[in-house]
Coordinates of C-alpha atoms in Angstrom, one line a residue:
M28 CA 0.0 0.0 0.0
A29 CA 1.3 3.5 -0.9
R30 CA 2.4 5.8 1.8
K31 CA 0.4 9.0 2.3
L32 CA 2.2 12.0 4.0
T33 CA 1.1 15.4 5.0
G34 CA 3.4 18.4 5.1
T35 CA 4.1 22.0 4.2
V36 CA 5.4 23.2 0.8
V37 CA 8.8 24.9 1.3
S38 CA 9.8 25.3 -2.3
D39 CA 7.9 25.6 -5.6
I40 CA 10.7 27.0 -7.8
Q41 CA 11.2 24.0 -10.0
D42 CA 8.7 23.3 -12.8
K43 CA 6.2 20.6 -11.9
T44 CA 8.0 19.8 -8.7
I45 CA 7.4 20.9 -5.1
V46 CA 9.5 20.3 -2.0
V47 CA 7.4 19.2 1.0
K48 CA 8.7 19.2 4.6
T49 CA 7.1 16.7 7.0
V50 CA 7.5 17.0 10.7
R51 CA 7.1 14.3 13.4
R52 CA 7.6 14.1 17.1
V53 CA 10.0 11.4 18.4
T54 CA 10.8 10.3 22.0
H55 CA 14.4 9.6 22.8
P56 CA 14.7 5.9 23.8
L57 CA 16.9 6.5 26.9
Y58 CA 16.2 10.0 28.1
R59 CA 12.5 10.1 27.2
K60 CA 12.9 13.7 25.8
Q61 CA 10.6 14.6 22.9
Y62 CA 12.0 16.4 19.9
T63 CA 11.0 17.1 16.3
V64 CA 12.4 15.4 13.3
G65 CA 11.8 16.9 9.8
K66 CA 12.3 15.4 6.4
K67 CA 12.0 16.9 2.9
Y68 CA 10.4 15.0 0.0
Q69 CA 10.2 16.1 -3.7
A70 CA 6.8 15.6 -5.2
H71 CA 5.4 15.8 -8.7
D72 CA 2.9 18.7 -9.1
E73 CA 1.6 18.3 -12.7
K74 CA -0.4 21.6 -12.9
N75 CA 1.9 23.7 -10.6
E76 CA -1.0 24.3 -8.2
A77 CA 0.8 24.3 -4.9
Q78 CA 2.5 27.4 -3.5
I79 CA 5.0 28.0 -0.7
G80 CA 3.2 27.7 2.7
D81 CA 0.4 25.4 1.6
V82 CA -0.3 22.3 3.7
V83 CA -0.6 19.4 1.2
S84 CA -1.0 15.7 1.1
I85 CA 1.4 13.6 -1.0
V86 CA 1.2 10.0 -2.0
E87 CA 3.9 7.5 -3.0
V88 CA 4.1 6.4 -6.6
R89 CA 6.6 4.7 -8.8
P90 CA 9.8 6.7 -9.2
I91 CA 9.3 9.6 -11.6
S92 CA 13.0 10.7 -11.5
K93 CA 16.1 10.2 -9.4
N94 CA 14.6 12.1 -6.4
K95 CA 10.9 12.1 -7.0
S96 CA 8.8 9.2 -5.8
F97 CA 5.8 11.1 -4.6
K98 CA 3.0 13.1 -6.3
L99 CA 0.7 15.8 -5.1
D100 CA -2.6 14.3 -3.9
S101 CA -4.5 17.3 -2.6
I102 CA -4.0 20.8 -1.2
I103 CA -5.4 20.7 2.4
E104 CA -5.0 24.3 3.4
R105 CA -3.7 27.6 2.0
P106 CA -2.1 30.2 4.3
E107 CA -4.0 33.3 5.4
G108 CA -3.9 36.1 2.9
A109 CA -2.8 33.9 0.0
A110 CA -3.7 35.6 -3.3
E111 CA -6.3 33.7 -5.3
E112 CA -5.6 33.3 -9.0
V113 CA -7.9 35.1 -11.4
V114 CA -8.7 33.0 -14.5
S115 CA -9.7 35.1 -17.4

């Protein structure tokens, strides 16, 4: 079954590619201290819909390129004050 991850878009400079940062909380096995661990994934965004700051869901697919094995599933939330695109 394909993995489904949720994270924040940190880069959308590349064409049809976004960089998504996921964050999770981990407890140290000996000291029991909690800390955050972040990881970045490159995901395929066919229509260039996602923008920096969006909370998105990505899903694992067959490898698209050397670094891309995820594709954009849906945009969950846009940041406050994000400009809406006007289609004319």
